[in-house]
Coordinates of C-alpha atoms in Angstrom, one line a residue:
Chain A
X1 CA 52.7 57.1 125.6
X2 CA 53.0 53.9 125.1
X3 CA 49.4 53.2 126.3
X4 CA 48.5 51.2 122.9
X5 CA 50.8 48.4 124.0
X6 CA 49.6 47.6 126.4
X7 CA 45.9 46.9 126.0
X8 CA 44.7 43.4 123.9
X9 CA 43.5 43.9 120.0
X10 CA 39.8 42.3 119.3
X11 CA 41.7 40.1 116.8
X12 CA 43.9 38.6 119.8
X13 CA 41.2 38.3 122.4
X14 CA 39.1 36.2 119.9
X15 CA 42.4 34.0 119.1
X16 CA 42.8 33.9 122.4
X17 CA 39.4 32.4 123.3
X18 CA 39.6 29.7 120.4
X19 CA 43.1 29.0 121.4
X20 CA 42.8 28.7 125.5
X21 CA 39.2 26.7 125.0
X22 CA 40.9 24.4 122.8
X23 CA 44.1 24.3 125.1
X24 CA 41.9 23.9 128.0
X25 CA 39.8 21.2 127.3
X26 CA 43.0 19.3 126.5
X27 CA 44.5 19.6 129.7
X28 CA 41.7 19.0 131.3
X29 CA 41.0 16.3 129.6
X30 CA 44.7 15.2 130.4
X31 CA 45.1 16.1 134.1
X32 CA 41.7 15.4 135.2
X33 CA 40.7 12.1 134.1
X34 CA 42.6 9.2 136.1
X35 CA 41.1 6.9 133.0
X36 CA 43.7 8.1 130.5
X37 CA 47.1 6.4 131.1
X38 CA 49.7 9.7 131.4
X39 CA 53.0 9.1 129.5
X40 CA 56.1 11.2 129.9
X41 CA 57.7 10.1 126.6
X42 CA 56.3 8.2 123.8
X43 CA 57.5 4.8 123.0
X44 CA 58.2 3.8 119.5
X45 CA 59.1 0.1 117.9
X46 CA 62.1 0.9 117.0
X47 CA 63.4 2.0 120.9
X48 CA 64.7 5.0 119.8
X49 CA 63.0 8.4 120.7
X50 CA 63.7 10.7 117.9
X51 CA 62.4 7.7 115.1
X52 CA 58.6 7.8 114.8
X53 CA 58.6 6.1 111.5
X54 CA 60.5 2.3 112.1
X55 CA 61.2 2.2 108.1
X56 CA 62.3 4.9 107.7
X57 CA 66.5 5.1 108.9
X58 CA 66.4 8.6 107.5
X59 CA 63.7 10.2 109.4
X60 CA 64.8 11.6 112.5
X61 CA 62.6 14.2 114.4
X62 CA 63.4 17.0 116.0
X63 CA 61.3 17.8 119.3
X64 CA 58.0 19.9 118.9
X65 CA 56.8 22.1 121.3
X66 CA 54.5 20.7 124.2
X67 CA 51.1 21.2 125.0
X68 CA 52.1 22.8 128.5
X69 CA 54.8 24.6 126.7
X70 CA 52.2 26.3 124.7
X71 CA 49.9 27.1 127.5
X72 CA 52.4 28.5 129.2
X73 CA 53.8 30.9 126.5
X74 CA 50.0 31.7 125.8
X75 CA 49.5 32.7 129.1
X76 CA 52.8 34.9 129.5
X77 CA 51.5 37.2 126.6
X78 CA 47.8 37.0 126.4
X79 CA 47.0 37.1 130.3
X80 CA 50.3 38.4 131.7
X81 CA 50.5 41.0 129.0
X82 CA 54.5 40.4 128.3
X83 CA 56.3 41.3 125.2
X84 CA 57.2 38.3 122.7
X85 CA 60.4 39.4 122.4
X86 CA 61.3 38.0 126.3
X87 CA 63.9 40.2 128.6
X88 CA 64.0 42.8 125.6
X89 CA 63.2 46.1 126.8
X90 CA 61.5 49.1 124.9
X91 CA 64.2 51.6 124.0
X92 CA 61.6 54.3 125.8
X93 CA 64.1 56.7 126.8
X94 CA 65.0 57.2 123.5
X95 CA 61.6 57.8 122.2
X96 CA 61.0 60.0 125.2
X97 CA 63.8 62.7 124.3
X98 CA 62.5 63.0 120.7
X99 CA 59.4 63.2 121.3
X100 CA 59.9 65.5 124.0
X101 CA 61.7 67.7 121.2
X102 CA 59.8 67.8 118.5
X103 CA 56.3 69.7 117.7
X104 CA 53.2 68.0 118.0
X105 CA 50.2 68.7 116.0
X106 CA 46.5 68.0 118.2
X107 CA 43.1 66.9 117.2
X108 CA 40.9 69.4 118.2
X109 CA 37.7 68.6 116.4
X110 CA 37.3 65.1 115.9
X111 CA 34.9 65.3 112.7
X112 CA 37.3 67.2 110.9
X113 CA 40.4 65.9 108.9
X114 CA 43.7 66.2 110.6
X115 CA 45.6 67.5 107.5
X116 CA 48.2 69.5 107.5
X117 CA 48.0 72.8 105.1
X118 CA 51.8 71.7 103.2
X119 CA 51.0 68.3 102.5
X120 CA 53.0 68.2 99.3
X121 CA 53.6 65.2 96.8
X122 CA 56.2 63.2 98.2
X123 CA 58.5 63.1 95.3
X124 CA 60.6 59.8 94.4
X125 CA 64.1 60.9 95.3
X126 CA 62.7 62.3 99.0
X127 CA 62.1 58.8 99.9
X128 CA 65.4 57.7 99.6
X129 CA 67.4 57.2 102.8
X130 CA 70.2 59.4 103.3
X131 CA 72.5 60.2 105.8
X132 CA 73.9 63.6 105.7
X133 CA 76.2 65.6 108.2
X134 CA 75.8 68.9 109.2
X135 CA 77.9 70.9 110.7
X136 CA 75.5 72.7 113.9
X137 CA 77.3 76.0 113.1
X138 CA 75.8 75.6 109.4
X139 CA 72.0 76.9 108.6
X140 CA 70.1 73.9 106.8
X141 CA 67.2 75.0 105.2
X142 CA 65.0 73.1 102.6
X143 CA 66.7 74.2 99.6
X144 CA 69.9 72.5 101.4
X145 CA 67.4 69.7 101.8
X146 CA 66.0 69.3 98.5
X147 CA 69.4 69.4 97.0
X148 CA 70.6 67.1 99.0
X149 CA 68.2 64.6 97.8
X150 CA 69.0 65.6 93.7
X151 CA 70.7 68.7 92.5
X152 CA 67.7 69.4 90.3
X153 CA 64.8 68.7 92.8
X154 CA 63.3 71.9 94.1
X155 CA 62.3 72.7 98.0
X156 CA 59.4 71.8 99.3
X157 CA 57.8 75.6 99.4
X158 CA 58.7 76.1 95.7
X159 CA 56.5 72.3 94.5
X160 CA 53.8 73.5 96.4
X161 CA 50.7 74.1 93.7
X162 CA 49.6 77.8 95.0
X163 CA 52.5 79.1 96.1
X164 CA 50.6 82.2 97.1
X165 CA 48.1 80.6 99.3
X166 CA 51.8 79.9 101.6
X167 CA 52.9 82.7 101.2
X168 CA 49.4 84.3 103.0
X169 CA 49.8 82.1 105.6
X170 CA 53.6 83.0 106.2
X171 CA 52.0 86.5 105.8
X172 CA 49.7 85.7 108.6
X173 CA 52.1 83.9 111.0
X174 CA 54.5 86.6 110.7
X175 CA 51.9 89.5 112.4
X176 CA 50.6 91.3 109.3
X177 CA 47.0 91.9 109.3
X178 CA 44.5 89.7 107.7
X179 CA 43.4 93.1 105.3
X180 CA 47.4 93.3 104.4
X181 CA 47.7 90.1 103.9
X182 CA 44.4 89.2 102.2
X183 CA 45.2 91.7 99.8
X184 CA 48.7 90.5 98.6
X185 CA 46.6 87.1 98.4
X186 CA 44.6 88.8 96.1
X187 CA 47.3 90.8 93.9
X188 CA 49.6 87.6 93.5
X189 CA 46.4 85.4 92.2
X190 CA 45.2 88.0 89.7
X191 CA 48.7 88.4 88.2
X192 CA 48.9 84.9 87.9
X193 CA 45.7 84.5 86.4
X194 CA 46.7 87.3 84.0
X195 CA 50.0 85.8 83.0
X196 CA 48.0 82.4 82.1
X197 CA 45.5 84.5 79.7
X198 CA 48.2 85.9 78.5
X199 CA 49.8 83.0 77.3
X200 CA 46.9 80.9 76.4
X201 CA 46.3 84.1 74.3
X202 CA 50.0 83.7 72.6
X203 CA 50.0 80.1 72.2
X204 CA 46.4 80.9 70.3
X205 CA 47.5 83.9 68.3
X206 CA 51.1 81.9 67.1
X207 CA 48.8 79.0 65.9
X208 CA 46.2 81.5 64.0
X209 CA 49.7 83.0 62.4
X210 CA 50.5 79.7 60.6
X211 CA 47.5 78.8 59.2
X212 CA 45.8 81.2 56.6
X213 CA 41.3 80.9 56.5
X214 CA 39.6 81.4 53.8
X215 CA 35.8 81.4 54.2
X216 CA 34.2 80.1 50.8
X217 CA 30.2 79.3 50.4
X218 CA 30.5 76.2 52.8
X219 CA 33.3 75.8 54.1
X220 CA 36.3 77.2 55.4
X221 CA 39.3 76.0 53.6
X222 CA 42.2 76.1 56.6
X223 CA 46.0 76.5 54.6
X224 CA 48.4 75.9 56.8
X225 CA 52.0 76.8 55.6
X226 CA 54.9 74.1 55.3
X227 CA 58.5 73.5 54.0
X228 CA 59.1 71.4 51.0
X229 CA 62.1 71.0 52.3
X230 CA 61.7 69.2 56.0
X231 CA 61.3 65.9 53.6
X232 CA 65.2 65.8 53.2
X233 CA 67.3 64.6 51.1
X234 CA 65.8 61.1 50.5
X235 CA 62.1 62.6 50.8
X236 CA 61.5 60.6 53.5
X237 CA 61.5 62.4 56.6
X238 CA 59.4 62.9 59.6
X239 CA 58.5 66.1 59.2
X240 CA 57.2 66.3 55.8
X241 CA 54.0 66.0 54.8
X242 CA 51.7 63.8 52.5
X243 CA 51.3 60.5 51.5
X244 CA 55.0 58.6 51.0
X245 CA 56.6 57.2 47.8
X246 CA 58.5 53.7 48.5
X247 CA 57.1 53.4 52.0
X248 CA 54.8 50.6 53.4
X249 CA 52.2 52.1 55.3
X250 CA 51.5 49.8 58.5
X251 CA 47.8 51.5 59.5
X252 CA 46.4 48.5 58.6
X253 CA 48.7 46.1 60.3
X254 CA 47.8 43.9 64.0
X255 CA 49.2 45.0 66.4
X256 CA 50.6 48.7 65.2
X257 CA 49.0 51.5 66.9
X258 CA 46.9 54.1 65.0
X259 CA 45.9 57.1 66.2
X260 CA 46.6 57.5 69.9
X261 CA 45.0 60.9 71.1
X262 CA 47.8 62.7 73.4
X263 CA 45.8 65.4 74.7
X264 CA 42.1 66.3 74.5
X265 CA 41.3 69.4 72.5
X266 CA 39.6 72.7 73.8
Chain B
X1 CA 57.1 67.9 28.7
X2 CA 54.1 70.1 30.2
X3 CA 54.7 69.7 34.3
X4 CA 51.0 70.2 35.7
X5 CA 50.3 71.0 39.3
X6 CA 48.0 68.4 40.4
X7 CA 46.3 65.9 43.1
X8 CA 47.3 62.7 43.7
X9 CA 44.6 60.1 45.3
X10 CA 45.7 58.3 48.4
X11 CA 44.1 57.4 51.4
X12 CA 40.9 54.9 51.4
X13 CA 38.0 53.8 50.2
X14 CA 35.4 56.5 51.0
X15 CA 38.0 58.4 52.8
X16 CA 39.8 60.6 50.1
X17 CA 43.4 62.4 50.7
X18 CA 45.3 64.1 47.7
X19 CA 48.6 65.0 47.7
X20 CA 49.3 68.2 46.1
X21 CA 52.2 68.0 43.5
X22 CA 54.2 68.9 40.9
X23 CA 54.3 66.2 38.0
X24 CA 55.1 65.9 34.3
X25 CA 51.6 65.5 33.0
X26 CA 51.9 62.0 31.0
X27 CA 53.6 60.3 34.5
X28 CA 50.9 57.8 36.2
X29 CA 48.3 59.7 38.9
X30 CA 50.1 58.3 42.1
X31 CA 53.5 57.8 41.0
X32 CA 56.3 59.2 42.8
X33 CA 56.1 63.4 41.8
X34 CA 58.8 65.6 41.0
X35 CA 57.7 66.9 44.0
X36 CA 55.1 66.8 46.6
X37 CA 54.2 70.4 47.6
X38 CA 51.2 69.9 50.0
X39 CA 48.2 67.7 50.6
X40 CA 44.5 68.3 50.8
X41 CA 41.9 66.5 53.1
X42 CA 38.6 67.1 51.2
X43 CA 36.5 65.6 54.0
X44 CA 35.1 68.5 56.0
X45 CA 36.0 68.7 60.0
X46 CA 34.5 70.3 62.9
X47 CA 36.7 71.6 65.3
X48 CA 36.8 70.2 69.1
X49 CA 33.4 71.5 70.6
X50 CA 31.9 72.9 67.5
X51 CA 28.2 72.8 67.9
X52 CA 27.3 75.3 65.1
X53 CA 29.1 77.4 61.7
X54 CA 31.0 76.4 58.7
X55 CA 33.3 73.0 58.7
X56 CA 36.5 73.4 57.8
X57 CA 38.6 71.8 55.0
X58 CA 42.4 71.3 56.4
X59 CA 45.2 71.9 53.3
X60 CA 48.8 72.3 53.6
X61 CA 50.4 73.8 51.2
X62 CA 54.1 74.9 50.4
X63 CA 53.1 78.5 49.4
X64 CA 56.3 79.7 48.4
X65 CA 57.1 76.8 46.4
X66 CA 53.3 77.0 44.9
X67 CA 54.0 80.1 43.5
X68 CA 57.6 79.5 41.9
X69 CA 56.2 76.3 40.0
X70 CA 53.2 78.7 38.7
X71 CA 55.8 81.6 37.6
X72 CA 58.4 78.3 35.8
X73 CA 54.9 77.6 33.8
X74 CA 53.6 74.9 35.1
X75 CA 49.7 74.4 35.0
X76 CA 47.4 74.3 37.4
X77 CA 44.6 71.5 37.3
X78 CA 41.0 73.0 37.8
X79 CA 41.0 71.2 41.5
X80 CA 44.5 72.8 42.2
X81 CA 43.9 76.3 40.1
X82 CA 40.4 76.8 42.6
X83 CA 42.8 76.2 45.7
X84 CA 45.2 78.2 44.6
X85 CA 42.7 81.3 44.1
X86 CA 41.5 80.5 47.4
X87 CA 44.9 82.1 48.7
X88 CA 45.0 84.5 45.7
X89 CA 48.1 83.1 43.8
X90 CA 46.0 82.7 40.9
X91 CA 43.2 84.2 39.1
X92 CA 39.8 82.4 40.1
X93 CA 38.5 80.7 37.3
X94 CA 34.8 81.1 38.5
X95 CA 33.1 82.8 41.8
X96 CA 34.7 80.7 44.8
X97 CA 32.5 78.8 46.9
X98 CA 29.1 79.4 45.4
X99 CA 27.5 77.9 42.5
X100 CA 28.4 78.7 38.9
X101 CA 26.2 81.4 37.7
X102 CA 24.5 80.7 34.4
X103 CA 23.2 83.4 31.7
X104 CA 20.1 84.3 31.9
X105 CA 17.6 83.3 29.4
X106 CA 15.7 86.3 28.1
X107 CA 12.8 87.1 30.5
X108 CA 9.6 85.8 29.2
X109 CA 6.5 87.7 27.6
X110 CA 4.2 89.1 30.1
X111 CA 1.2 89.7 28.9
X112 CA -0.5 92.8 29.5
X113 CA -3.8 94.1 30.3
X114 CA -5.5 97.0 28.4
X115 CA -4.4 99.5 31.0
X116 CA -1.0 98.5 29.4
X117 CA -0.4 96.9 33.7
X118 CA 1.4 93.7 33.9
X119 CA -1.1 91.0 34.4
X120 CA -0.4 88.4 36.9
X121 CA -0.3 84.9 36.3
X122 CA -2.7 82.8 38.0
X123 CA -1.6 81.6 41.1
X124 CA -1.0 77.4 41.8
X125 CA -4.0 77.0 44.6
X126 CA -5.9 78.7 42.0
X127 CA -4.8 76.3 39.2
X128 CA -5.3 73.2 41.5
X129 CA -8.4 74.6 42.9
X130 CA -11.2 71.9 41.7
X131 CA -8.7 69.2 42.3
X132 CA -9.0 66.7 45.5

């Protein structure tokens, strides 16, 4: 299981090799040649050990790590293959029990994508941690979930964008035959598809209802019906229509926005 | 005073919009109307993917309150009388949407053979025949 921590990254075995030739010739340089004079602890003017700089009365250094110090935490984790964090051990049985408990999902074929069929959008408010006790005795399902998370946020099975392609599967992993289920599949889409006609064809029909064509030679004159009234009081409201009395007009101004398309037409 | 239904010109240069509205008549074109009862884009529009057929001319128009001003008496301008006829609140002045028709002059003499047939007029390649 935990296979992966043990091996060496690319990244680290190249660090290693810059670090340990670097490291190496050092020492050798050090321990080998009888030429260069060894010294076990620097010797400044001032006598004292922790003030390099003499001027300086402020300056005081603390100890840096050694050379050997170095190679010997270098070897430790790069040839010895131990943990940074020394004497800490793993919480492995732990991870054992859960993973012993929960499902696992396999790659079987390599060149395809390992996807499951529910990946939903992972809304805002399920990303939130929370800690909520359940009572064993108690069923939690994901409506218990999803209200949990927000009273208003819906289950997982009821965001999903073709809800009818679930419910063939559930279809199918429940024992009914692929004919059975293949042809609920079917119904469920076609009365879906219908019911979007159907209100496309609504939506159309109440906007044809408002506005009155007249075909003349050239063109058609489109007279689209409106209340005098939706001006107020003061004639200057939102909803009503024309060119305003009293009111500066900013189209031409920096910086105001004009017309910003909200939707693309069909 | 005479209250006319009329436009008023707003908008730009080279891009005309009229509000449609109810004014005494001797009150300036674009000053502030008893009230404004619609507005007419005269520029014609082509709907979202409209490759072919008639552009469109958008209007809105208070119909209700349209026809009230015309029963109180007030009076149409020609612009405003030939919108109005488009929706049938008024009587069309002349035929909508195609040309005026003029009178026709009385048809001219065609002279006539001795068989008492019509003769034809020589044709224009004939006239223009010795020409280059």
């Amino acid at each position: 299981m935990f296979a992966w921590l043990q091996g060496k990254s690319v990244q680290m075995e190249y660090l290693a090799q810059t670090v340990a030739d670097q490291n190496n010739r050092r020492i050798d340089e050090n321990d080998k040649d009888p030429s260069i004079k060894r010294i076990s602890a620097p010797q400044y003017v001032t006598g004292e050990r922790e003030r390099p700089f003499p001027m300086n009365n402020l300056f005081k250094s603390a100890p840096v790590l050694s050379d050997r110090s170095k190679n010997i935490i270098h070897k430790k984790i790069m040839e010895e293959n131990r943990s940074v964090k020394a004497g800490r051990e793993l919480a492995k049985p732990y991870a054992y029990a859960v993973y012993a408990m929960l499902p696992k999902s396999y790659i079987e074929n390599a060149k395809e994508p390992h996807e499951n069929i529910n990946d939903v959008h992972a809304h805002r408010y399920t990303m939130q941690q929370l800690f909520l006790p359940v009572a064993e005795s108690k069923r939690f399902t994901r409506e218990d979930a999803a209200r949990a998370f927000h009273r208003n946020l819906l289950p997982a099975d009821k965001r999903l964008p073709i809800p009818e392609l679930v419910q063939y599967e559930k279809d199918r992993l429940g024992g009914k035959g692929l004919a059975d289920s293949m042809g609920r599949l079917l119904k469920d889409t076609t009365a879906m598809e219908q019911n979007m006609a159907e209100r496309i064809k609504a939506r159309e029909e109440r906007d044809a209802a408002r506005v009155t064509k007249v075909e003349s030679g050239r063109f058609q004159f489109r007279f689209q019906n409106f209340e005098v009234e939706d001006v107020g009081r003061d004639g200057r409201g939102k909803k009503g229509t024309g060119w305003r009395y009293g009111v500066p007009l900013y189209d031409r101004q920096r910086g105001h926005t004009r017309e910003v398309p909200e939707k693309v037409g069909i | 005073m005479t209250v006319k239904l009329r436009l008023a010109r707003f908008g730009r240069r080279n891009a005309p919009f009229y509000n449609i509205v109810v004014a005494h008549a001797r009150s300036r074109r674009d000053g502030r109307p008893l009230e404004v009862i619609g507005t007419y884009d005269p520029k014609p529009k082509v709907d979202p993917y409209q490759t072919r057929g008639k552009l469109h001319k958008a209007i809105q128009l208070d119909i209700d309150r349209a026809k009230y001003w015309v029963g109180v008496g007030a009076q149409p301008t020609d612009t405003v009388w030939r919108l109005l006829s488009l929706l049938g609140i008024l009587e069309p002045k002349y035929s909508v949407g195609s040309p005026p028709t003029w009178k026709r002059k009385a048809k001219p003499n065609i002279a006539k053979g001795s068989s008492g047939e019509p003769v034809m007029p020589p044709r224009p390649e004939q006239q223009n025949a010795g020409r280059p």
